[in-house]
Each structure stands twice: as C-alpha cells, then as structure tokens.
PDB file of C-alpha atoms in Angstrom:
ATOM      1  CA  ASP A 747       0.001  -0.002  -0.004  1.00  0.00           C
ATOM      2  CA  LYS A 748       3.009   2.317   0.311  1.00  0.00           C
ATOM      3  CA  ALA A 749       4.747   1.613  -2.994  1.00  0.00           C
ATOM      4  CA  PHE A 750       5.235   4.946  -4.704  1.00  0.00           C
ATOM      5  CA  ALA A 751       7.271   5.993  -7.711  1.00  0.00           C
ATOM      6  CA  THR A 752       8.994   9.311  -7.167  1.00  0.00           C
ATOM      7  CA  THR A 753       8.057  10.424 -10.681  1.00  0.00           C
ATOM      8  CA  HIS A 754       6.430   9.128 -13.851  1.00  0.00           C
ATOM      9  CA  TRP A 755       9.449   8.746 -16.127  1.00  0.00           C
ATOM     10  CA  SER A 756      12.681   6.818 -16.107  1.00  0.00           C
ATOM     11  CA  PHE A 757      15.580   9.272 -15.901  1.00  0.00           C
ATOM     12  CA  PRO A 758      14.914  10.938 -12.529  1.00  0.00           C
ATOM     13  CA  SER A 759      13.330   7.815 -11.109  1.00  0.00           C
ATOM     14  CA  HIS A 760      16.488   5.784 -11.657  1.00  0.00           C
ATOM     15  CA  PHE A 761      18.437   8.397  -9.722  1.00  0.00           C
ATOM     16  CA  SER A 762      16.033   7.954  -6.833  1.00  0.00           C
ATOM     17  CA  ILE A 763      16.403   4.172  -6.968  1.00  0.00           C
ATOM     18  CA  LEU A 764      20.200   4.345  -6.989  1.00  0.00           C
ATOM     19  CA  THR A 765      20.546   6.995  -4.264  1.00  0.00           C
ATOM     20  CA  GLY A 766      17.500   6.580  -2.018  1.00  0.00           C
ATOM     21  CA  GLN A 767      16.673  10.238  -2.525  1.00  0.00           C
ATOM     22  CA  GLU A 768      12.997  10.997  -3.005  1.00  0.00           C
ATOM     23  CA  ARG A 769      13.480  13.916  -5.349  1.00  0.00           C
ATOM     24  CA  GLY A 770      15.643  12.227  -7.945  1.00  0.00           C
ATOM     25  CA  TYR A 771      14.953  14.830 -10.610  1.00  0.00           C
ATOM     26  CA  LEU A 772      17.427  17.137  -8.896  1.00  0.00           C
ATOM     27  CA  PHE A 773      20.238  15.041 -10.309  1.00  0.00           C
ATOM     28  CA  SER A 774      19.467  16.298 -13.811  1.00  0.00           C
ATOM     29  CA  ASP A 775      20.835  19.658 -12.712  1.00  0.00           C
ATOM     30  CA  PRO A 776      24.670  19.666 -12.940  1.00  0.00           C
ATOM     31  CA  GLN A 777      24.848  22.362 -10.267  1.00  0.00           C
ATOM     32  CA  GLN A 778      23.183  20.041  -7.731  1.00  0.00           C
ATOM     33  CA  ARG A 779      25.074  16.765  -8.273  1.00  0.00           C
ATOM     34  CA  SER A 780      28.083  17.528  -6.129  1.00  0.00           C
ATOM     35  CA  ASP A 781      25.833  18.149  -3.118  1.00  0.00           C
ATOM     36  CA  ASN A 782      23.990  14.846  -3.389  1.00  0.00           C
ATOM     37  CA  PRO A 783      25.062  11.466  -1.992  1.00  0.00           C
ATOM     38  CA  PRO A 784      26.821   9.070  -4.397  1.00  0.00           C
ATOM     39  CA  PRO A 785      24.716   6.435  -6.174  1.00  0.00           C
ATOM     40  CA  LEU A 786      24.863   2.838  -4.995  1.00  0.00           C
ATOM     41  CA  PRO A 787      27.434   1.609  -7.577  1.00  0.00           C
ATOM     42  CA  VAL A 788      29.977   4.104  -6.249  1.00  0.00           C
ATOM     43  CA  ILE A 789      29.572   2.829  -2.696  1.00  0.00           C
ATOM     44  CA  MET A 790      29.698  -0.817  -3.743  1.00  0.00           C
ATOM     45  CA  ALA A 791      32.792  -0.275  -5.907  1.00  0.00           C
ATOM     46  CA  GLN A 792      34.522   1.317  -2.928  1.00  0.00           C
ATOM     47  CA  HIS A 793      33.889  -1.917  -1.020  1.00  0.00           C
ATOM     48  CA  GLY A 794      35.456  -4.092  -3.704  1.00  0.00           C
ATOM     49  CA  TYR A 795      32.406  -5.066  -5.749  1.00  0.00           C
ATOM     50  CA  ALA A 796      32.612  -5.445  -9.518  1.00  0.00           C
ATOM     51  CA  THR A 797      29.784  -3.146 -10.633  1.00  0.00           C
ATOM     52  CA  ALA A 798      27.866  -3.206 -13.898  1.00  0.00           C
ATOM     53  CA  ILE A 799      24.582  -2.105 -15.426  1.00  0.00           C
ATOM     54  CA  SER A 800      22.609  -3.853 -18.139  1.00  0.00           C
ATOM     55  CA  SER A 801      19.912  -1.532 -19.496  1.00  0.00           C
ATOM     56  CA  ALA A 802      17.283  -2.145 -22.146  1.00  0.00           C
ATOM     57  CA  ASN A 803      16.151   1.495 -21.932  1.00  0.00           C
ATOM     58  CA  ASN A 804      18.409   3.097 -24.535  1.00  0.00           C
ATOM     59  CA  MET A 805      16.927   6.565 -24.048  1.00  0.00           C
ATOM     60  CA  TRP A 806      16.779   7.348 -20.341  1.00  0.00           C
ATOM     61  CA  PHE A 807      18.981   4.809 -18.575  1.00  0.00           C
ATOM     62  CA  THR A 808      22.333   5.075 -20.310  1.00  0.00           C
ATOM     63  CA  ALA A 809      25.826   6.311 -19.534  1.00  0.00           C
ATOM     64  CA  LYS A 810      25.111   9.336 -21.722  1.00  0.00           C
ATOM     65  CA  VAL A 811      22.300  10.678 -19.545  1.00  0.00           C
ATOM     66  CA  GLY A 812      23.238  12.635 -16.439  1.00  0.00           C
ATOM     67  CA  ASP A 813      25.932  10.883 -14.419  1.00  0.00           C
ATOM     68  CA  LEU A 814      24.288   7.492 -14.134  1.00  0.00           C
ATOM     69  CA  GLU A 815      27.582   5.837 -15.028  1.00  0.00           C
ATOM     70  CA  ARG A 816      29.309   6.902 -11.793  1.00  0.00           C
ATOM     71  CA  GLY A 817      30.997   3.934 -10.124  1.00  0.00           C
ATOM     72  CA  VAL A 818      30.017   1.539 -12.945  1.00  0.00           C
ATOM     73  CA  ALA A 819      32.792  -0.527 -14.501  1.00  0.00           C
ATOM     74  CA  ARG A 820      30.652  -1.740 -17.408  1.00  0.00           C
ATOM     75  CA  PHE A 821      27.460  -0.147 -18.744  1.00  0.00           C
ATOM     76  CA  ASN A 822      25.746  -2.344 -21.353  1.00  0.00           C
ATOM     77  CA  VAL A 823      23.069  -0.615 -23.434  1.00  0.00           C
ATOM     78  CA  TYR A 824      23.785  -0.831 -27.157  1.00  0.00           C
ATOM     79  CA  PHE A 825      24.814  -3.323 -29.873  1.00  0.00           C
ATOM     80  CA  HIS A 826      23.059  -6.305 -28.266  1.00  0.00           C
ATOM     81  CA  ASN A 827      21.594  -7.509 -31.584  1.00  0.00           C
ATOM     82  CA  THR A 828      21.771  -6.852 -35.320  1.00  0.00           C
ATOM     83  CA  ALA A 829      18.738  -4.559 -35.466  1.00  0.00           C
ATOM     84  CA  ASP A 830      20.121  -2.311 -32.715  1.00  0.00           C
ATOM     85  CA  SER A 831      23.541  -2.206 -34.383  1.00  0.00           C
ATOM     86  CA  ILE A 832      21.982  -1.089 -37.679  1.00  0.00           C
ATOM     87  CA  GLY A 833      19.906   1.484 -35.798  1.00  0.00           C
ATOM     88  CA  ARG A 834      23.087   3.114 -34.507  1.00  0.00           C
ATOM     89  CA  THR A 835      23.962   4.261 -38.067  1.00  0.00           C
ATOM     90  CA  PHE A 836      22.532   7.338 -39.828  1.00  0.00           C
ATOM     91  CA  PHE A 837      20.534   5.379 -42.379  1.00  0.00           C
ATOM     92  CA  GLY A 838      19.452   2.949 -39.694  1.00  0.00           C
ATOM     93  CA  LYS A 839      17.949   5.815 -37.699  1.00  0.00           C
ATOM     94  CA  VAL A 840      16.106   7.058 -40.803  1.00  0.00           C
ATOM     95  CA  LEU A 841      14.734   3.569 -41.363  1.00  0.00           C
ATOM     96  CA  ALA A 842      13.717   3.157 -37.721  1.00  0.00           C
ATOM     97  CA  ASN A 843      12.090   6.580 -37.360  1.00  0.00           C
ATOM     98  CA  THR A 844      10.277   6.969 -40.659  1.00  0.00           C
ATOM     99  CA  VAL A 845      10.001   3.981 -42.965  1.00  0.00           C
ATOM    100  CA  ARG A 846       9.013   1.489 -40.256  1.00  0.00           C
ATOM    101  CA  CYS A 847       6.022   3.608 -39.192  1.00  0.00           C
ATOM    102  CA  TRP A 848       4.921   4.140 -42.761  1.00  0.00           C
ATOM    103  CA  ALA A 849       5.140   0.389 -43.331  1.00  0.00           C
ATOM    104  CA  GLY A 850       3.067  -0.376 -40.232  1.00  0.00           C
ATOM    105  CA  TYR A 851       5.867  -1.775 -38.044  1.00  0.00           C
ATOM    106  CA  PHE A 852       4.766  -0.426 -34.681  1.00  0.00           C
ATOM    107  CA  ASP A 853       7.208  -2.209 -32.349  1.00  0.00           C
ATOM    108  CA  ARG A 854      10.582  -0.836 -31.243  1.00  0.00           C
ATOM    109  CA  PRO A 855      13.238  -2.197 -33.615  1.00  0.00           C
ATOM    110  CA  GLY A 856      16.209  -3.687 -31.826  1.00  0.00           C
ATOM    111  CA  ARG A 857      14.479  -3.668 -28.458  1.00  0.00           C
ATOM    112  CA  LYS A 858      16.727  -5.481 -25.987  1.00  0.00           C
ATOM    113  CA  GLN A 859      14.713  -8.409 -24.716  1.00  0.00           C
ATOM    114  CA  ALA A 860      14.840 -10.015 -21.306  1.00  0.00           C
ATOM    115  CA  PHE A 861      16.943 -12.976 -22.404  1.00  0.00           C
ATOM    116  CA  GLU A 862      19.547 -10.550 -23.824  1.00  0.00           C
ATOM    117  CA  VAL A 863      19.702  -8.669 -20.515  1.00  0.00           C
ATOM    118  CA  ASN A 864      20.171 -12.025 -18.787  1.00  0.00           C
ATOM    119  CA  GLN A 865      23.037 -12.919 -21.117  1.00  0.00           C
ATOM    120  CA  GLU A 866      24.852  -9.730 -20.162  1.00  0.00           C
ATOM    121  CA  VAL A 867      24.173 -10.384 -16.486  1.00  0.00           C
ATOM    122  CA  LEU A 868      25.598 -13.887 -16.561  1.00  0.00           C
ATOM    123  CA  GLN A 869      28.665 -12.772 -18.496  1.00  0.00           C
ATOM    124  CA  TRP A 870      29.420 -10.251 -15.746  1.00  0.00           C
ATOM    125  CA  VAL A 871      28.721 -12.777 -13.005  1.00  0.00           C
ATOM    126  CA  ASP A 872      31.160 -15.233 -14.578  1.00  0.00           C
ATOM    127  CA  TYR A 873      33.759 -12.528 -15.145  1.00  0.00           C
ATOM    128  CA  SER A 874      33.494 -11.299 -11.552  1.00  0.00           C
ATOM    129  CA  ARG A 875      33.818 -14.811 -10.139  1.00  0.00           C
ATOM    130  CA  ALA A 876      36.846 -15.482 -12.335  1.00  0.00           C
ATOM    131  CA  MET A 877      38.437 -12.337 -10.885  1.00  0.00           C
ATOM    132  CA  GLY A 878      37.566 -13.456  -7.374  1.00  0.00           C
ATOM    133  CA  ARG A 879      35.364 -10.432  -6.682  1.00  0.00           C
ATOM    134  CA  PRO A 880      31.770 -10.089  -5.509  1.00  0.00           C
ATOM    135  CA  PHE A 881      29.424  -8.539  -8.063  1.00  0.00           C
ATOM    136  CA  MET A 882      26.772  -5.850  -7.987  1.00  0.00           C
ATOM    137  CA  MET A 883      24.513  -5.212 -10.987  1.00  0.00           C
ATOM    138  CA  VAL A 884      21.584  -2.988 -11.880  1.00  0.00           C
ATOM    139  CA  LEU A 885      19.259  -4.514 -14.477  1.00  0.00           C
ATOM    140  CA  ASN A 886      16.721  -2.625 -16.533  1.00  0.00           C
ATOM    141  CA  TYR A 887      14.172  -4.720 -18.413  1.00  0.00           C
ATOM    142  CA  PHE A 888      12.060  -3.102 -21.141  1.00  0.00           C
ATOM    143  CA  ASP A 889       9.707  -5.918 -22.111  1.00  0.00           C
ATOM    144  CA  VAL A 890       6.695  -4.471 -20.280  1.00  0.00           C
ATOM    145  CA  HIS A 891       7.100  -1.083 -21.951  1.00  0.00           C
ATOM    146  CA  GLU A 892       4.598   0.101 -24.522  1.00  0.00           C
ATOM    147  CA  PRO A 893       4.096  -1.128 -27.210  1.00  0.00           C
ATOM    148  CA  TYR A 894       3.340  -4.422 -25.496  1.00  0.00           C
ATOM    149  CA  PHE A 895       4.129  -7.238 -27.905  1.00  0.00           C
ATOM    150  CA  PRO A 896       6.040 -10.161 -26.405  1.00  0.00           C
ATOM    151  CA  PRO A 897       7.283 -13.056 -28.532  1.00  0.00           C
ATOM    152  CA  THR A 898       5.311 -16.230 -28.963  1.00  0.00           C
ATOM    153  CA  PRO A 899       4.160 -18.335 -27.169  1.00  0.00           C
ATOM    154  CA  PHE A 900       3.614 -15.668 -24.495  1.00  0.00           C
ATOM    155  CA  ARG A 901       1.927 -13.245 -26.902  1.00  0.00           C
ATOM    156  CA  ASN A 902      -1.429 -15.015 -26.768  1.00  0.00           C
ATOM    157  CA  ARG A 903      -1.282 -16.104 -23.135  1.00  0.00           C
ATOM    158  CA  TYR A 904      -4.405 -14.104 -22.264  1.00  0.00           C
ATOM    159  CA  SER A 905      -6.065 -13.441 -25.605  1.00  0.00           C
ATOM    160  CA  PRO A 906      -5.779 -14.828 -29.149  1.00  0.00           C
ATOM    161  CA  ALA A 907      -6.572 -11.304 -30.370  1.00  0.00           C
ATOM    162  CA  VAL A 908      -3.061 -10.065 -29.492  1.00  0.00           C
ATOM    163  CA  THR A 909      -1.751 -10.247 -33.053  1.00  0.00           C
ATOM    164  CA  ARG A 910       0.545  -8.048 -35.077  1.00  0.00           C
ATOM    165  CA  ASP A 911      -2.322  -6.759 -37.216  1.00  0.00           C
ATOM    166  CA  HIS A 912      -4.537  -5.912 -34.239  1.00  0.00           C
ATOM    167  CA  MET A 913      -1.715  -4.196 -32.357  1.00  0.00           C
ATOM    168  CA  ALA A 914      -0.654  -2.279 -35.462  1.00  0.00           C
ATOM    169  CA  SER A 915      -4.209  -0.975 -35.832  1.00  0.00           C
ATOM    170  CA  LEU A 916      -3.893   0.549 -32.343  1.00  0.00           C
ATOM    171  CA  HIS A 917      -0.602   2.232 -33.244  1.00  0.00           C
ATOM    172  CA  PRO A 918      -0.994   4.221 -36.473  1.00  0.00           C
ATOM    173  CA  ASN A 919       2.241   6.089 -37.229  1.00  0.00           C
ATOM    174  CA  CYS A 920       3.857   4.201 -34.322  1.00  0.00           C
ATOM    175  CA  SER A 921       1.738   6.028 -31.724  1.00  0.00           C
ATOM    176  CA  LEU A 922      -1.131   4.722 -29.639  1.00  0.00           C
ATOM    177  CA  ARG A 923      -4.528   5.862 -30.923  1.00  0.00           C
ATOM    178  CA  SER A 924      -6.515   8.250 -28.741  1.00  0.00           C
ATOM    179  CA  ASN A 925     -10.021   6.989 -29.622  1.00  0.00           C
ATOM    180  CA  LEU A 926      -9.784   3.581 -28.011  1.00  0.00           C
ATOM    181  CA  THR A 927     -12.897   1.512 -27.406  1.00  0.00           C
ATOM    182  CA  HIS A 928     -13.459  -0.726 -24.391  1.00  0.00           C
ATOM    183  CA  ALA A 929     -12.416  -3.724 -26.525  1.00  0.00           C
ATOM    184  CA  ASP A 930      -9.233  -1.897 -27.573  1.00  0.00           C
ATOM    185  CA  THR A 931      -8.407  -1.174 -23.939  1.00  0.00           C
ATOM    186  CA  GLN A 932      -8.915  -4.815 -22.982  1.00  0.00           C
ATOM    187  CA  LEU A 933      -6.645  -5.838 -25.853  1.00  0.00           C
ATOM    188  CA  LEU A 934      -3.910  -3.575 -24.473  1.00  0.00           C
ATOM    189  CA  ILE A 935      -4.376  -5.020 -20.977  1.00  0.00           C
ATOM    190  CA  ASP A 936      -4.118  -8.576 -22.327  1.00  0.00           C
ATOM    191  CA  ALA A 937      -0.969  -7.669 -24.237  1.00  0.00           C
ATOM    192  CA  TYR A 938       0.485  -6.015 -21.135  1.00  0.00           C
ATOM    193  CA  ASP A 939      -0.243  -9.100 -19.019  1.00  0.00           C
ATOM    194  CA  SER A 940       1.364 -11.278 -21.695  1.00  0.00           C
ATOM    195  CA  ALA A 941       4.479  -9.108 -21.582  1.00  0.00           C
ATOM    196  CA  LEU A 942       4.549  -9.516 -17.799  1.00  0.00           C
ATOM    197  CA  ALA A 943       4.348 -13.291 -18.193  1.00  0.00           C
ATOM    198  CA  TYR A 944       7.240 -13.198 -20.656  1.00  0.00           C
ATOM    199  CA  LEU A 945       9.389 -11.142 -18.292  1.00  0.00           C
ATOM    200  CA  ASP A 946       8.472 -13.362 -15.349  1.00  0.00           C
ATOM    201  CA  HIS A 947       9.638 -16.399 -17.328  1.00  0.00           C
ATOM    202  CA  TRP A 948      13.076 -14.909 -17.919  1.00  0.00           C
ATOM    203  CA  LEU A 949      13.423 -13.736 -14.335  1.00  0.00           C
ATOM    204  CA  GLY A 950      12.799 -17.336 -13.347  1.00  0.00           C
ATOM    205  CA  ASP A 951      15.401 -18.459 -15.869  1.00  0.00           C
ATOM    206  CA  LEU A 952      17.925 -16.034 -14.386  1.00  0.00           C
ATOM    207  CA  ARG A 953      17.289 -17.529 -10.957  1.00  0.00           C
ATOM    208  CA  LYS A 954      17.982 -21.028 -12.306  1.00  0.00           C
ATOM    209  CA  GLU A 955      21.252 -19.865 -13.854  1.00  0.00           C
ATOM    210  CA  LEU A 956      22.372 -18.277 -10.604  1.00  0.00           C
ATOM    211  CA  GLU A 957      21.444 -21.442  -8.729  1.00  0.00           C
ATOM    212  CA  GLN A 958      23.481 -23.552 -11.139  1.00  0.00           C
ATOM    213  CA  ARG A 959      26.470 -21.298 -10.498  1.00  0.00           C
ATOM    214  CA  GLY A 960      26.025 -21.722  -6.761  1.00  0.00           C
ATOM    215  CA  VAL A 961      25.620 -18.007  -6.071  1.00  0.00           C
ATOM    216  CA  PHE A 962      21.853 -17.562  -5.745  1.00  0.00           C
ATOM    217  CA  ASP A 963      21.720 -18.219  -1.982  1.00  0.00           C
ATOM    218  CA  ARG A 964      24.476 -15.639  -1.486  1.00  0.00           C
ATOM    219  CA  THR A 965      22.936 -12.983  -3.743  1.00  0.00           C
ATOM    220  CA  LEU A 966      20.552 -10.251  -2.602  1.00  0.00           C
ATOM    221  CA  ILE A 967      17.993  -9.539  -5.350  1.00  0.00           C
ATOM    222  CA  LEU A 968      15.731  -6.477  -5.235  1.00  0.00           C
ATOM    223  CA  ILE A 969      12.919  -6.159  -7.798  1.00  0.00           C
ATOM    224  CA  THR A 970      11.258  -2.770  -8.243  1.00  0.00           C
ATOM    225  CA  ALA A 971      10.073  -0.404 -10.979  1.00  0.00           C
ATOM    226  CA  ASP A 972      10.956   3.118 -12.001  1.00  0.00           C
ATOM    227  CA  HIS A 973       7.318   4.087 -12.607  1.00  0.00           C
ATOM    228  CA  GLY A 974       3.848   2.681 -13.011  1.00  0.00           C
ATOM    229  CA  GLU A 975       1.671   2.286 -16.080  1.00  0.00           C
ATOM    230  CA  GLU A 976      -1.813   3.540 -16.829  1.00  0.00           C
ATOM    231  CA  LEU A 977      -4.068   1.129 -18.680  1.00  0.00           C
ATOM    232  CA  GLY A 978      -7.230   3.133 -19.203  1.00  0.00           C
ATOM    233  CA  GLU A 979      -7.600   4.610 -15.718  1.00  0.00           C
ATOM    234  CA  GLN A 980      -9.149   8.075 -16.150  1.00  0.00           C
ATOM    235  CA  LYS A 981      -8.847   7.367 -19.892  1.00  0.00           C
ATOM    236  CA  ARG A 982      -5.058   7.577 -19.682  1.00  0.00           C
ATOM    237  CA  PHE A 983      -2.489   5.213 -21.090  1.00  0.00           C
ATOM    238  CA  GLY A 984       1.238   4.774 -20.690  1.00  0.00           C
ATOM    239  CA  HIS A 985       3.180   6.949 -18.250  1.00  0.00           C
ATOM    240  CA  THR A 986       3.368  10.391 -19.824  1.00  0.00           C
ATOM    241  CA  THR A 987       1.267  12.157 -17.203  1.00  0.00           C
ATOM    242  CA  PRO A 988       2.486  13.129 -13.708  1.00  0.00           C
ATOM    243  CA  VAL A 989       2.094  10.887 -10.704  1.00  0.00           C
ATOM    244  CA  LEU A 990      -1.372  11.030  -9.155  1.00  0.00           C
ATOM    245  CA  ARG A 991      -2.058  10.288  -5.501  1.00  0.00           C
ATOM    246  CA  GLN A 992      -5.302   8.310  -5.234  1.00  0.00           C
TER     247      GLN A 992
END
C-alpha cells in the first residue's frame, strides 16, 4: 500500500532508486550533483564489488544521460543484436524513425529483450567470479514497456486477439490511438499481461542460472520499478502524465 514511484518517467526515477533520494529529478541539474550522496554503484565499488549495469532502456537509462555511469565498471546498453547495431547508423535511424512507421511496423526495432539482458548479467557474473570479486549489478528490463508485444508463445497467453495486425491498428504512425474503445483497452491489458508473463519467465530463468552457478543463496535480489503504467484509468495510457495520489 506504500509503494510509490517518485516520478512518472525513467531518468529521474532511476536516480532515486540508486541513491535513495526521493526527489531524484534534482540530479538532472549539474549544479546540484556535487551536493547529493553518491549512487549505490559508487559505494559498492569502494567496497570491492565489480559493478555493472545492463539496461534495455536506450533513451533514459544510459551512460550518456546525467551521471548514471558513476561507479560503474561496465554499462551495457547498445549493440546487443543486429537490429540495434543497424539502428546506430545514420541510415538505420532514418529507417527506424520513418520507414518502419509508414510500413506499419509499430514495435521498437532492436528492443533489448529479457533474455539478452540475462546474457549480459551472466557474462558479468562469470567474469566477476573469475576475478575473485563479488558482483553488484543494476538490471533494466524493457519488455513491459509500450508497445506491449512479447514473442510467442507468451503473446497469446491471455487473448488470441493479441496479433501483429490488431496491435498495429492501435498504433498508427507508431503512436497509440486516442479513440480507443473498451475492446481496444482490454486488448492492451491482455498484451500487457502477456508481456509480464514473458518477463516473469526470464526472471525465473535467471534464478535457475544463478542457482546452477552456486551463487543464488548468497545474492541479494531487489525487484522494483521506475514508474507505473496507466491502462485506461481516467482514460489515460502509458506513463506520460504526472504521478497522481489516489
């Protein structure tokens, strides 16, 4: 009952998560950073931990935004698959931002999926163990971010109507339509729940991998979120509006 996000978008919220400070947006101001406590990776690195971040949010949780990279030995965001690598080029950006929407491809090209985050995690775990050092990682999964369209077989976990054609019809020009019907809203909810099931599967897989390496029982795992998601409440969708206390 007392789970609150400090804000409704990722950049300042990640600062709050990593520092424990309620008003994380202050860290976007360069004049204020020196007066604020160091983020968790800095403290852990000072105590001998091998620190890393694996982020699927390539806009607001990267080493290029603010000073989120402080104390982090490795910050994995880009070049995790072929589509993302192509999207890093000039013509790739043109293709991703214009042609794909015109062609009806509504999903995020090159989106880093949960299993790819897990691969980066396990690589760092193995590297840290080989070096004889404890590890500390921050993971950012993006699979439950709009547009919700997990791979099969999870895609139709809650409704057979969650298809590429149906989801594309809700996202003309790559943006969610504003005139959604009740059936459209339910379709989004079913797709969102399917994305949650997909992420839950890969979190379970990560646990199994850590167990096989013999480190799970000695690893503290905290699961949280940087913001919530509106799914038709007050006719709002996504997380573009400020936090509401209800």
